[in-house]
């Protein structure tokens, strides 16, 4: 098993205003092995249950890619259906942690988002991005499909935009396109401008009624009460497909590039 699977981090800090910043990172373009997915879901849940936390900012490390999606090193190591379902359930756990968290989550997307990265951007409640934050759902190109993240992307962007991303799996869509289709609330020329706006909004929300924000969040996510089962079922689909010869060969080809 590749050492890359055991790399990466998830860190959380809470300031005096109750603004929690959760950061995940991985040396391979902030890709997400199962270990990081589990820790990220746990940290989001922990923040949601902490009475000292008023609002959450979710970000990734560095100034390049926001998230390269699933770890190819871990995908290629999957040998059976159970292991496949467990891995893809990691993305389901992160999305469901965002969904169930009673605190509003602001997303900070500083660079390209692929696959599961688009799913995370879709699962936050309010998302800012830079012009370099292009998006792509690349799963079909390796024989899988965005089954787990699909419900979150569809909820945020609509079926039409999600299907365009899912079908045209090798084409990058601009940050402006993502904003026009509802993924991003605003797009900025650089990180400094984006961070200034994140700082403004998070400070405003930190002073807002926690009860009102929690009730609003319930309304925003109405109709997703079945997602624990839905995303588990979707993880089983991906867990089956990842074992195919097509996917194994496709991932190995990508890794050689």
C-alpha angles and dihedrals in degrees: 000000000000120000088230089074090066096045129092137062146236117205133178132194130177122204129211091270093056096255107147117203115199116192128185125187144173130180091234098072092295092295117173123241117184094261092059093044092054093047092047092052091047092049094050090050091047091052091049091054095046111099090204091063116087102170136002131225113199117200143151130233127266134015101274128060118014093207134339092202125229119018107253089203090060095040091056091049094058109111105171142028095256093054090047094051091047092052096048090043085067090071089046090053093052093049092046091047089056091046095051097039108110091211123083113251122213115202122216110201109183099167147359120337121203130186108314089022089063087048092055092047088052094049097057118087100234124016133199124188144177123238089258091061097104118167136219135170097210099170098106089055089066095041100261119089132215094276100143099039093037097088091052093047092046092048091053102036105020130248095282096057093040092051091049090055093044096048099040091050099163098051124092117223118210124248087245090057090050090050093048089053095050104258096109125040091204140356123217134198092235147002095261093060091044093050091049090056093044088052091051095048096043091051091050092049092046087063094046127096110282090205093052092048091049091051091047090052091054088055093047091054098040111138096033097090091114095056096104088067097031095055091043089055090047090051088056090055092052091042089058096045094048089066093060121111088236093059095042091052093044094051092047089052091051092048091054093055 
